Coordinates of C-alpha atoms in Angstrom, one line a residue:
Chain Q
M12 CA -156.6 24.4 -41.9
S13 CA -159.4 21.9 -40.4
A14 CA -162.1 20.6 -42.7
A15 CA -164.5 22.8 -40.9
G16 CA -162.5 26.2 -41.5
R17 CA -162.0 25.0 -45.4
G18 CA -166.1 24.7 -45.3
L19 CA -166.5 27.7 -43.5
L20 CA -164.1 29.6 -46.1
A21 CA -165.7 27.8 -49.1
L22 CA -169.5 29.0 -47.5
L23 CA -168.0 32.4 -47.2
A24 CA -166.6 32.5 -50.9
V25 CA -170.0 31.5 -52.2
A26 CA -171.8 34.0 -50.2
V27 CA -169.6 36.9 -51.5
G28 CA -170.0 35.6 -54.9
L29 CA -173.5 35.2 -55.0
T30 CA -173.6 38.9 -53.4
T31 CA -171.4 40.6 -56.1
W32 CA -173.7 38.5 -58.9
T33 CA -177.1 39.6 -57.8
G34 CA -175.7 42.9 -57.4
C35 CA -175.2 43.2 -60.8
A36 CA -178.9 43.6 -61.8
V37 CA -179.8 45.4 -64.9
V38 CA -182.3 47.3 -63.1
D39 CA -181.7 48.7 -59.5
T40 CA -184.8 47.7 -57.1
P41 CA -184.2 49.1 -54.2
D42 CA -186.4 49.2 -50.8
E43 CA -188.6 52.3 -50.1
S44 CA -185.9 53.8 -47.6
A45 CA -182.9 53.0 -49.9
W46 CA -185.0 54.8 -52.9
R47 CA -185.9 57.7 -50.8
D48 CA -182.0 58.2 -50.2
Q49 CA -181.3 58.0 -53.6
A50 CA -184.0 60.3 -54.5
R51 CA -182.8 62.9 -51.9
Q52 CA -179.3 62.9 -53.2
S53 CA -180.5 63.2 -57.0
V54 CA -182.7 66.1 -55.9
E55 CA -179.8 67.6 -53.8
D56 CA -177.6 67.4 -56.7
A57 CA -180.0 68.8 -59.2
S58 CA -180.9 71.7 -56.9
S59 CA -176.6 72.3 -56.9
E60 CA -176.8 72.5 -60.9
V61 CA -179.6 74.9 -60.6
Q62 CA -178.2 77.1 -58.3
A63 CA -174.9 77.4 -60.2
A64 CA -176.8 77.9 -63.4
R65 CA -178.4 80.7 -61.4
L66 CA -175.3 82.3 -60.0
V67 CA -173.3 82.2 -63.6
L68 CA -176.2 84.1 -65.1
V69 CA -176.1 86.7 -62.4
Q70 CA -172.3 86.9 -63.4
L71 CA -172.9 87.0 -67.0
T72 CA -175.5 89.8 -66.8
A73 CA -173.4 91.8 -64.3
D74 CA -170.4 91.4 -67.1
R75 CA -168.3 89.9 -64.4
V76 CA -167.5 86.6 -66.4
P77 CA -166.6 86.3 -70.0
Q78 CA -169.2 84.8 -72.2
A79 CA -167.2 81.6 -73.2
Y80 CA -166.4 80.7 -69.6
G81 CA -170.1 81.1 -68.6
V82 CA -171.3 79.1 -71.5
V83 CA -168.9 76.3 -70.7
M84 CA -170.3 76.3 -66.9
L85 CA -173.6 76.3 -68.0
A86 CA -172.9 73.5 -70.4
D87 CA -171.4 71.5 -67.8
A88 CA -174.4 72.2 -65.2
E89 CA -176.7 71.3 -68.0
E90 CA -174.6 67.8 -68.6
A91 CA -174.5 67.1 -65.2
A92 CA -178.1 67.6 -64.5
G93 CA -179.3 65.5 -67.3
K94 CA -177.0 62.5 -65.7
V95 CA -178.7 63.0 -62.5
E96 CA -182.2 62.5 -63.9
E97 CA -181.3 59.6 -66.1
S98 CA -179.8 58.1 -62.9
L99 CA -182.8 58.4 -61.0
A100 CA -185.0 57.4 -63.9
A101 CA -183.0 54.2 -64.2
V102 CA -184.2 52.9 -60.8
Q103 CA -187.2 51.0 -60.1
A104 CA -189.2 52.6 -57.5
P105 CA -191.2 50.7 -54.9
A106 CA -194.8 50.4 -55.3
P107 CA -195.7 52.8 -52.4
V108 CA -193.8 55.3 -53.4
R109 CA -194.1 55.1 -57.6
R110 CA -195.9 58.1 -57.6
L111 CA -193.7 60.4 -55.5
S112 CA -191.0 58.9 -57.9
D113 CA -193.1 60.1 -61.1
D114 CA -193.1 63.7 -59.4
V115 CA -189.3 63.5 -58.6
T116 CA -188.6 62.3 -62.2
A117 CA -190.9 65.1 -63.6
L118 CA -189.0 68.0 -61.6
L119 CA -185.6 66.6 -62.1
G120 CA -186.7 67.1 -65.7
R121 CA -187.9 70.4 -65.5
A122 CA -184.5 71.2 -63.7
V123 CA -182.7 69.9 -66.8
D124 CA -185.0 72.1 -69.1
A125 CA -184.3 75.2 -66.8
V126 CA -180.7 74.9 -67.0
R127 CA -180.5 74.1 -70.7
A128 CA -182.7 77.3 -71.5
A129 CA -180.2 79.6 -69.3
R130 CA -177.3 77.9 -71.5
V131 CA -179.1 78.5 -74.9
A132 CA -179.5 82.3 -73.5
A133 CA -175.8 82.5 -72.8
V134 CA -174.8 81.4 -76.0
G135 CA -177.1 83.6 -77.7
D136 CA -175.1 86.4 -76.5
T137 CA -177.8 88.6 -75.4
E138 CA -178.7 89.3 -72.1
P139 CA -180.6 86.4 -70.6
A140 CA -184.3 87.0 -70.9
P141 CA -185.9 87.6 -67.2
I142 CA -188.0 84.5 -67.8
V143 CA -184.9 82.1 -67.7
R144 CA -183.9 83.6 -64.4
T145 CA -187.4 83.2 -63.0
D146 CA -187.8 79.6 -64.3
L147 CA -184.6 78.6 -62.3
A148 CA -186.2 80.3 -59.3
D149 CA -189.1 78.3 -59.3
V150 CA -187.6 75.0 -60.0
Q151 CA -185.3 75.8 -57.1
R152 CA -188.2 76.4 -55.1
Q153 CA -189.9 73.2 -56.2
L154 CA -186.7 71.4 -55.5
D155 CA -186.5 72.7 -51.9
A156 CA -190.2 71.7 -51.3
M157 CA -189.6 68.1 -52.6
L158 CA -186.7 67.8 -50.2
G159 CA -189.1 68.2 -47.5
Q160 CA -191.0 65.3 -48.9
L161 CA -188.2 63.1 -49.2
Chain D
M27 CA -127.2 90.2 -52.9
K28 CA -127.3 87.5 -55.6
R29 CA -127.6 84.8 -53.1
Y30 CA -130.7 86.7 -51.5
L31 CA -131.9 87.1 -54.9
A32 CA -132.0 83.3 -55.4
V33 CA -133.4 82.5 -52.2
A34 CA -136.2 85.0 -52.8
L35 CA -136.7 83.4 -56.3
G36 CA -136.8 79.9 -54.9
I37 CA -139.5 80.9 -52.4
L38 CA -141.6 82.7 -54.9
T39 CA -141.7 79.6 -57.4
A40 CA -141.9 77.3 -54.4
I41 CA -145.5 79.5 -53.7
G42 CA -146.5 79.2 -57.1
G43 CA -145.7 75.8 -58.0
F44 CA -147.0 74.5 -54.7
V45 CA -150.5 74.0 -56.1
D46 CA -151.7 71.4 -59.0
I47 CA -155.1 70.4 -60.3
G48 CA -155.5 68.2 -57.1
D49 CA -155.0 71.0 -54.6
L50 CA -157.3 73.2 -56.8
V51 CA -160.0 70.6 -57.2
T52 CA -159.8 69.0 -53.6
N53 CA -159.7 72.2 -51.9
A54 CA -162.6 73.9 -54.0
Q55 CA -164.7 70.7 -53.3
V56 CA -164.2 70.5 -49.5
G57 CA -164.5 74.2 -49.1
A58 CA -167.9 74.4 -50.9
R59 CA -169.1 71.4 -48.6
F60 CA -167.3 71.3 -45.5
G61 CA -166.3 74.9 -45.0
L62 CA -162.9 75.7 -43.7
S63 CA -163.5 72.5 -41.1
L64 CA -160.8 70.3 -42.7
G65 CA -158.2 73.4 -43.2
W66 CA -156.3 71.6 -40.3
I67 CA -155.6 68.8 -42.6
V68 CA -154.0 71.3 -45.2
V69 CA -151.9 72.5 -42.2
I70 CA -150.7 69.0 -41.2
G71 CA -150.4 67.8 -45.0
V72 CA -148.3 71.2 -45.4
L73 CA -145.9 70.5 -42.3
G74 CA -145.6 66.8 -43.6
I75 CA -144.4 67.8 -47.2
C76 CA -141.8 70.2 -45.5
V77 CA -140.5 67.5 -43.1
F78 CA -140.0 65.1 -46.2
A79 CA -139.0 67.3 -49.0
E80 CA -136.4 69.1 -46.5
M81 CA -135.0 65.4 -46.1
S82 CA -135.1 64.4 -49.7
G83 CA -133.3 67.9 -50.4
R84 CA -130.5 67.4 -48.1
I85 CA -130.0 63.8 -49.5
A86 CA -129.7 65.2 -52.8
A87 CA -127.2 68.0 -51.6
V88 CA -125.1 65.8 -49.5
S89 CA -125.0 62.5 -51.5
H90 CA -125.5 64.2 -54.8
R91 CA -127.9 61.3 -55.8
A92 CA -131.7 61.0 -56.3
T93 CA -134.2 59.0 -54.2
F94 CA -134.8 55.9 -56.2
D95 CA -131.0 55.7 -56.8
L96 CA -130.7 55.6 -53.2
V97 CA -133.9 53.4 -52.6
R98 CA -132.9 50.3 -54.7
E99 CA -129.5 50.4 -53.4
R100 CA -130.4 50.8 -50.0
L101 CA -133.4 48.6 -49.6
G102 CA -132.7 46.1 -52.6
P103 CA -134.2 45.8 -55.8
R104 CA -137.6 44.1 -54.8
I105 CA -138.8 47.1 -52.1
G106 CA -137.2 49.2 -54.9
L107 CA -139.4 47.6 -57.5
L108 CA -142.3 48.0 -55.1
N109 CA -141.6 51.5 -54.6
L110 CA -141.1 52.2 -58.0
V111 CA -144.6 50.6 -59.5
G112 CA -146.8 52.2 -56.5
S113 CA -145.1 55.9 -57.0
M114 CA -144.9 55.9 -60.7
A115 CA -148.7 54.8 -61.4
V116 CA -149.7 57.5 -58.7
T117 CA -147.4 60.0 -60.7
L118 CA -148.5 58.9 -64.1
L119 CA -152.2 59.5 -62.8
T120 CA -151.3 62.9 -61.6
F121 CA -149.7 63.4 -64.9
I122 CA -152.9 62.3 -66.7
A123 CA -154.8 64.9 -64.4
E124 CA -152.4 67.5 -65.0
I125 CA -152.7 67.3 -68.7
G126 CA -156.4 67.5 -68.4
G127 CA -156.1 70.4 -66.3
V128 CA -154.3 72.2 -68.6
A129 CA -157.1 71.5 -71.5
L130 CA -159.9 72.1 -69.3
A131 CA -158.3 75.6 -68.5
L132 CA -158.2 76.3 -72.1
Q133 CA -161.6 75.4 -72.5
L134 CA -162.9 77.9 -70.6
V135 CA -161.4 80.8 -72.1
T136 CA -162.2 79.5 -75.7
S137 CA -164.9 77.2 -75.1
I138 CA -163.5 74.6 -77.4
H139 CA -164.1 71.4 -76.3
H140 CA -161.3 70.3 -73.6
L141 CA -160.7 67.1 -76.1
A142 CA -159.5 69.5 -78.7
W143 CA -156.8 70.7 -76.4
V144 CA -155.5 67.4 -75.0
P145 CA -153.1 66.4 -78.1
L146 CA -151.9 70.0 -78.3
V147 CA -151.1 70.4 -74.6
A148 CA -149.7 67.1 -74.9
V149 CA -147.1 68.3 -77.5
L150 CA -146.5 71.6 -75.4
V151 CA -145.5 69.4 -72.3
W152 CA -143.3 67.2 -74.5
L153 CA -141.4 70.0 -76.1
V154 CA -141.0 71.7 -72.8
L155 CA -139.7 68.3 -71.4
W156 CA -137.1 68.2 -74.3
R157 CA -135.9 71.6 -75.1
A158 CA -136.7 73.9 -72.4
K159 CA -134.0 74.7 -69.5
F160 CA -134.6 73.1 -66.1
S161 CA -134.3 76.5 -64.6
A162 CA -136.3 78.6 -66.8
M163 CA -139.2 75.7 -66.7
E164 CA -139.3 76.0 -62.9
N165 CA -138.8 79.7 -63.2
V166 CA -141.5 80.8 -65.4
L167 CA -144.1 78.6 -64.7
G168 CA -143.5 79.0 -60.6
L169 CA -143.7 82.8 -61.1
L170 CA -147.0 82.5 -63.3
G171 CA -148.4 80.2 -61.0
L172 CA -148.5 83.2 -58.2
T173 CA -151.3 84.7 -60.1
L174 CA -153.3 82.2 -57.9
I175 CA -153.0 84.8 -55.3
V176 CA -155.9 86.3 -56.5
F177 CA -157.8 83.7 -54.5
S178 CA -156.7 85.3 -51.2
V179 CA -157.5 88.4 -52.6
A180 CA -161.0 87.6 -53.9
L181 CA -161.5 86.0 -50.4
W182 CA -160.7 89.2 -48.4
Q183 CA -162.8 91.0 -51.0
L184 CA -166.1 88.7 -50.3
Q185 CA -165.9 90.1 -46.8
P186 CA -166.4 86.7 -44.9
D187 CA -167.3 86.3 -41.1
W188 CA -163.5 85.8 -40.3
G189 CA -164.6 84.9 -36.9
D190 CA -166.9 82.0 -38.4
L191 CA -164.2 80.7 -40.9
G192 CA -161.5 80.9 -37.7
R193 CA -164.0 79.0 -35.7
Q194 CA -164.4 76.2 -38.6
L195 CA -160.7 76.2 -38.8
A196 CA -159.7 75.8 -34.9
L197 CA -162.6 73.7 -34.1
A198 CA -162.6 71.1 -37.0
D199 CA -166.4 72.2 -37.2
K200 CA -167.9 69.5 -39.5
P201 CA -171.0 70.6 -41.0
A202 CA -174.1 68.7 -39.4
G203 CA -175.5 67.2 -42.1
E204 CA -172.4 65.4 -43.3
A205 CA -171.3 61.8 -42.3
W206 CA -168.2 61.2 -40.3
T207 CA -167.1 58.7 -43.0
T208 CA -167.5 61.4 -45.7
Y209 CA -165.4 63.9 -43.7
A210 CA -162.9 61.2 -43.3
F211 CA -162.7 60.6 -47.1
F212 CA -162.0 64.3 -47.7
A213 CA -159.8 64.6 -45.1
V214 CA -157.9 62.0 -46.8
A215 CA -158.2 63.3 -50.2
L216 CA -156.7 66.5 -48.9
F217 CA -153.9 65.0 -47.3
G218 CA -153.0 62.9 -50.2
A219 CA -153.3 66.5 -52.3
A220 CA -151.1 68.2 -49.9
M221 CA -148.3 65.2 -49.7
T222 CA -148.3 63.9 -53.5
P223 CA -145.4 62.0 -53.8
Y224 CA -144.3 63.7 -57.1
E225 CA -143.5 66.7 -55.3
V226 CA -140.8 65.1 -53.5
F227 CA -139.1 63.0 -56.3
F228 CA -139.3 66.3 -58.5
F229 CA -137.7 68.3 -55.6
S230 CA -134.9 66.0 -54.7
S231 CA -133.9 65.4 -58.5
G232 CA -134.1 68.7 -59.4
G233 CA -131.5 69.4 -56.3
V234 CA -129.5 66.8 -58.2
E235 CA -129.9 68.3 -61.9
E236 CA -129.1 71.9 -60.3
R237 CA -126.1 70.2 -58.6
W238 CA -126.9 71.4 -55.1
T239 CA -124.0 70.9 -52.6
V240 CA -124.0 71.3 -48.7
K241 CA -123.7 75.0 -49.2
D242 CA -126.8 74.9 -50.9
I243 CA -129.0 73.4 -47.8
P244 CA -130.0 76.6 -46.1
T245 CA -131.5 78.1 -49.4
M246 CA -133.2 74.6 -49.9
R247 CA -134.7 75.0 -46.3
A248 CA -135.8 78.5 -46.8
N249 CA -137.3 77.3 -50.0
V250 CA -139.3 74.3 -48.2
L251 CA -140.1 76.2 -45.2
I252 CA -141.1 79.5 -46.1
G253 CA -142.4 78.8 -49.7
F254 CA -144.3 75.5 -49.0
P255 CA -146.5 77.0 -45.9
L256 CA -147.2 79.9 -48.3
G257 CA -148.3 77.5 -50.9
G258 CA -150.3 75.9 -48.4
L259 CA -152.3 79.4 -47.6
L260 CA -153.3 79.6 -51.2
S261 CA -155.0 76.1 -50.8
L262 CA -156.5 77.6 -47.9
S263 CA -158.2 80.6 -49.7
I264 CA -159.3 78.7 -52.5
A265 CA -161.4 76.5 -49.9
G266 CA -162.2 79.6 -48.1
A267 CA -163.6 81.4 -51.5
A268 CA -165.5 78.3 -52.3
A269 CA -166.8 78.2 -48.7
V270 CA -167.9 81.7 -48.6
V271 CA -169.5 81.8 -52.2
Y272 CA -170.8 77.9 -52.6
G273 CA -171.4 77.1 -48.9
P274 CA -174.6 79.4 -48.5
L275 CA -176.2 77.8 -52.0
G276 CA -175.3 74.3 -51.4
I277 CA -173.6 74.3 -54.8
S278 CA -170.9 71.3 -54.9
V279 CA -167.9 71.9 -56.9
E280 CA -167.4 69.2 -59.7
T281 CA -165.7 71.4 -62.7
L282 CA -162.3 73.5 -63.1
G283 CA -165.0 76.5 -63.7
Q284 CA -166.5 76.1 -60.5
V285 CA -163.3 76.2 -58.8
G286 CA -162.5 79.7 -60.4
L287 CA -166.1 81.3 -60.2
P288 CA -165.7 82.7 -56.5
V289 CA -163.0 84.8 -58.0
A290 CA -165.3 86.6 -60.7
V291 CA -168.2 87.0 -57.8
A292 CA -165.4 89.1 -55.9
L293 CA -163.1 90.7 -58.6
G294 CA -164.8 90.3 -62.1
K295 CA -163.4 89.5 -65.2
V296 CA -159.7 90.8 -64.5
G297 CA -159.5 88.5 -61.3
L298 CA -160.9 85.9 -63.2
A299 CA -158.3 85.9 -66.2
L300 CA -155.6 86.2 -63.5
A301 CA -157.0 82.9 -62.0
I302 CA -157.2 81.3 -65.3
V303 CA -153.7 82.1 -66.1
G304 CA -152.8 80.6 -62.6
F305 CA -154.7 77.5 -63.6
V306 CA -152.7 77.2 -66.5
A307 CA -149.4 77.7 -65.0
A308 CA -150.1 75.7 -62.3
T309 CA -151.5 72.5 -64.2
F310 CA -149.0 73.0 -67.2
G311 CA -146.0 73.4 -64.3
A312 CA -147.3 70.4 -62.4
A313 CA -147.5 68.3 -65.8
C314 CA -144.0 68.9 -66.5
E315 CA -143.0 68.1 -62.8
T316 CA -144.9 64.9 -63.2
G317 CA -143.7 63.8 -66.4
L318 CA -140.0 64.5 -65.3
S319 CA -140.6 62.8 -61.9
A320 CA -142.2 59.7 -63.4
G321 CA -139.2 59.6 -66.1
Y322 CA -136.6 60.2 -63.2
S323 CA -137.8 57.6 -61.0
L324 CA -137.8 55.0 -64.2
A325 CA -134.5 56.1 -65.3
Q326 CA -132.9 56.2 -61.7
Y327 CA -134.2 52.6 -61.2
A328 CA -133.0 51.1 -64.3
G329 CA -129.8 52.9 -63.8
W330 CA -130.2 54.9 -67.0
Q331 CA -128.4 58.2 -67.9
W332 CA -131.2 60.9 -67.0
G333 CA -131.8 64.7 -66.5
K334 CA -132.4 67.6 -68.5
Y335 CA -128.9 68.8 -68.0
V336 CA -127.7 65.7 -70.0
K337 CA -127.7 65.9 -73.9
P338 CA -130.8 64.0 -75.0
S339 CA -128.7 61.8 -77.3
V340 CA -126.8 60.7 -74.1
A341 CA -130.2 60.0 -72.0
G342 CA -131.8 58.4 -75.1
S343 CA -133.8 56.0 -72.9
F344 CA -135.2 58.6 -70.2
H345 CA -136.4 60.8 -73.2
A346 CA -137.9 57.7 -74.8
S347 CA -139.7 57.0 -71.6
L348 CA -140.8 60.7 -71.6
V349 CA -142.4 60.3 -74.9
V350 CA -143.9 57.1 -74.0
F351 CA -145.8 59.1 -70.9
V352 CA -146.7 61.6 -72.8
L353 CA -148.4 59.5 -75.5
L354 CA -150.2 57.4 -72.4
A355 CA -151.6 60.7 -71.0
A356 CA -153.1 61.9 -74.1
G357 CA -154.3 58.5 -75.1
V358 CA -156.1 57.8 -71.6
L359 CA -157.9 61.6 -71.7
M360 CA -158.9 60.9 -75.5
T361 CA -161.0 58.0 -74.2
T362 CA -163.2 61.0 -72.8
V363 CA -162.5 60.0 -69.4
D364 CA -163.3 63.3 -67.1
P365 CA -159.9 65.0 -66.2
I366 CA -161.9 65.9 -62.8
M367 CA -162.6 62.1 -62.0
V368 CA -159.0 61.4 -62.6
T369 CA -157.8 64.2 -60.5
E370 CA -160.3 62.9 -57.3
M371 CA -158.5 59.2 -58.0
S372 CA -155.1 60.6 -58.4
V373 CA -155.5 62.1 -54.7
V374 CA -157.0 59.3 -53.6
F375 CA -154.3 56.8 -54.9
S376 CA -151.7 59.3 -53.7
A377 CA -152.6 58.7 -50.2
V378 CA -152.7 55.0 -50.8
A379 CA -149.0 55.2 -52.2
L380 CA -147.7 57.8 -49.5
P381 CA -145.9 55.1 -47.2
L382 CA -143.9 53.7 -50.3
T383 CA -142.7 57.2 -50.9
Y384 CA -141.9 58.6 -47.4
F385 CA -140.5 55.3 -45.5
P386 CA -137.5 55.0 -48.0
I387 CA -136.6 58.6 -47.6
L388 CA -136.9 58.6 -43.8
V389 CA -134.3 55.4 -43.9
V390 CA -132.2 56.9 -46.3
A391 CA -132.0 60.2 -44.4
N392 CA -130.9 58.1 -41.2
D393 CA -128.1 56.3 -43.5
P394 CA -124.6 58.0 -42.0
D395 CA -123.1 56.0 -45.3
Y396 CA -124.9 58.6 -47.5
L397 CA -125.2 61.6 -45.3
G398 CA -122.4 61.6 -43.1
E399 CA -122.7 64.2 -40.3
H400 CA -126.0 65.2 -42.0
T401 CA -128.2 62.5 -41.2
N402 CA -131.6 63.3 -39.3
G403 CA -131.4 64.9 -35.7
R404 CA -133.8 63.7 -33.2
F405 CA -136.5 66.4 -34.0
A406 CA -136.2 65.5 -37.8
N407 CA -136.9 61.6 -36.9
A408 CA -139.6 62.5 -34.3
L409 CA -141.3 64.5 -37.0
G410 CA -140.8 61.9 -39.8
S411 CA -141.7 58.9 -37.7
G412 CA -145.0 60.8 -36.4
Y413 CA -145.7 61.5 -40.0
L414 CA -144.8 57.9 -41.1
V415 CA -147.6 56.6 -38.6
L416 CA -150.2 59.3 -40.4
V417 CA -149.4 58.2 -43.8
V418 CA -149.8 54.6 -43.1
V419 CA -153.2 55.4 -41.5
A420 CA -154.3 57.4 -44.5
S421 CA -153.0 54.8 -46.7
L422 CA -155.0 51.9 -45.0
A423 CA -158.1 54.0 -44.8
A424 CA -158.1 55.5 -48.2
I425 CA -159.8 53.0 -50.3
P426 CA -162.2 51.6 -47.7
L427 CA -163.4 55.1 -47.2
M428 CA -163.7 55.8 -51.0
V429 CA -166.0 52.3 -51.3
V430 CA -168.2 53.3 -48.5
T431 CA -168.6 56.8 -49.3
K432 CA -168.8 56.0 -53.0
M433 CA -166.2 58.6 -53.7
G434 CA -167.6 61.1 -51.1
T435 CA -170.6 61.5 -53.0
A436 CA -172.7 59.4 -50.4

């Protein structure tokens, strides 16, 4: 290989190394477009968990699913929703969308609370209170609306 | 009459044994997200596994020797070692996923955390590998796996728009909001799940264990060419049920519980109970098959005595390796790694390892020294070569697609 070729290869190796190294930052600081992409994905994921919880509650109420099965599914939905919330909260939103970021984070928190309430109701072995289903439906509507803003 | 019964039993166990944790999870995930627009991949994958399972079954029936035994002899120890390492790594990953799958299924019934079930399941798998008769293991778990037909009944009960499902299947109609890279990633994952290497190793080694001869070739072909495609229909039913229930709600599938819920929606508790029996049978059966496949591969490469028809005292190294694999699988799962994540990795890396498995089979199936007059004909070679191109493409694309799509989450 020629000297120029070796130099180019070394430059490439340094560039790859630097990119990898700087990509390992403790706090993720995306630009606005990248943050919106991440936020949209988080809201969609949370919406999936809320919808899953609603579906399980309907099946539990109709006695079409054993309680143990429903509880496991709701606990899984709660855990997944919690991870979605934590994941986005760890991202530093850029200044122009910081307020929107606060709204999204708060909404994701409400989604986790609503799914948790569903799980608590299912473990209690009583028919879930209508308020639990109403909360899930409300959060679902808010998540859909938030997707429109993102 | 006895012959017909044997053929029927073989076909039924092939159907029931076709689906494993990779098929369950991947088909439900794809169905929920893409409808039946990736169903054509299942069809291609099932045809591919039929092509190569027939070849490896024929090799076993004619030569009375199993795949790795011949790969090392025919292609030399270096290629043989590469083949062994690649295939065994994927088979062990699948073994871990299957044991995790059994534990997850038991968690759904009891609501006791799956980690509490892992040691018990591992011991049970080892006991079956150690003590149970090969035919009993294959037949009992294969027949119990037939309860997964409940997914087909559920799909029918859900009264889907058959025209729409058919259109998605026929036109490979990718949903508008999905990127082509994500579509391609799940296509590769489905292909890997359908053509999992262990199925061929197990099938071929099982043929040697059951002492197939040339006379058994028609029965073997019936099992493969009827049983596997019907097993593929189960995969499509799982995807279809998920598409109908989850698609309109935008729910993505991430747990085994979500795989089974569409059956409850359609058929209630009885249907769900059958689905769970199917989950346990399919994953437990596949755990036994993958555990044995890993042991077979290692023993055949190393030249050890192997098999369940041989007394354990004679096949000490083979049985010791099974103990090590069971301990390894249980140990990995006890680190709290998510079994569904292991499953997703296993189907992707299955795709990566496909050429390592299927190229040597094609070579050996064309060697008259081993197969005499039973070498591949033109049709088998045309199909085999075509599939070899496909598996190489899938293998090369798997890791880049996994990175670009962040395991399909992007």
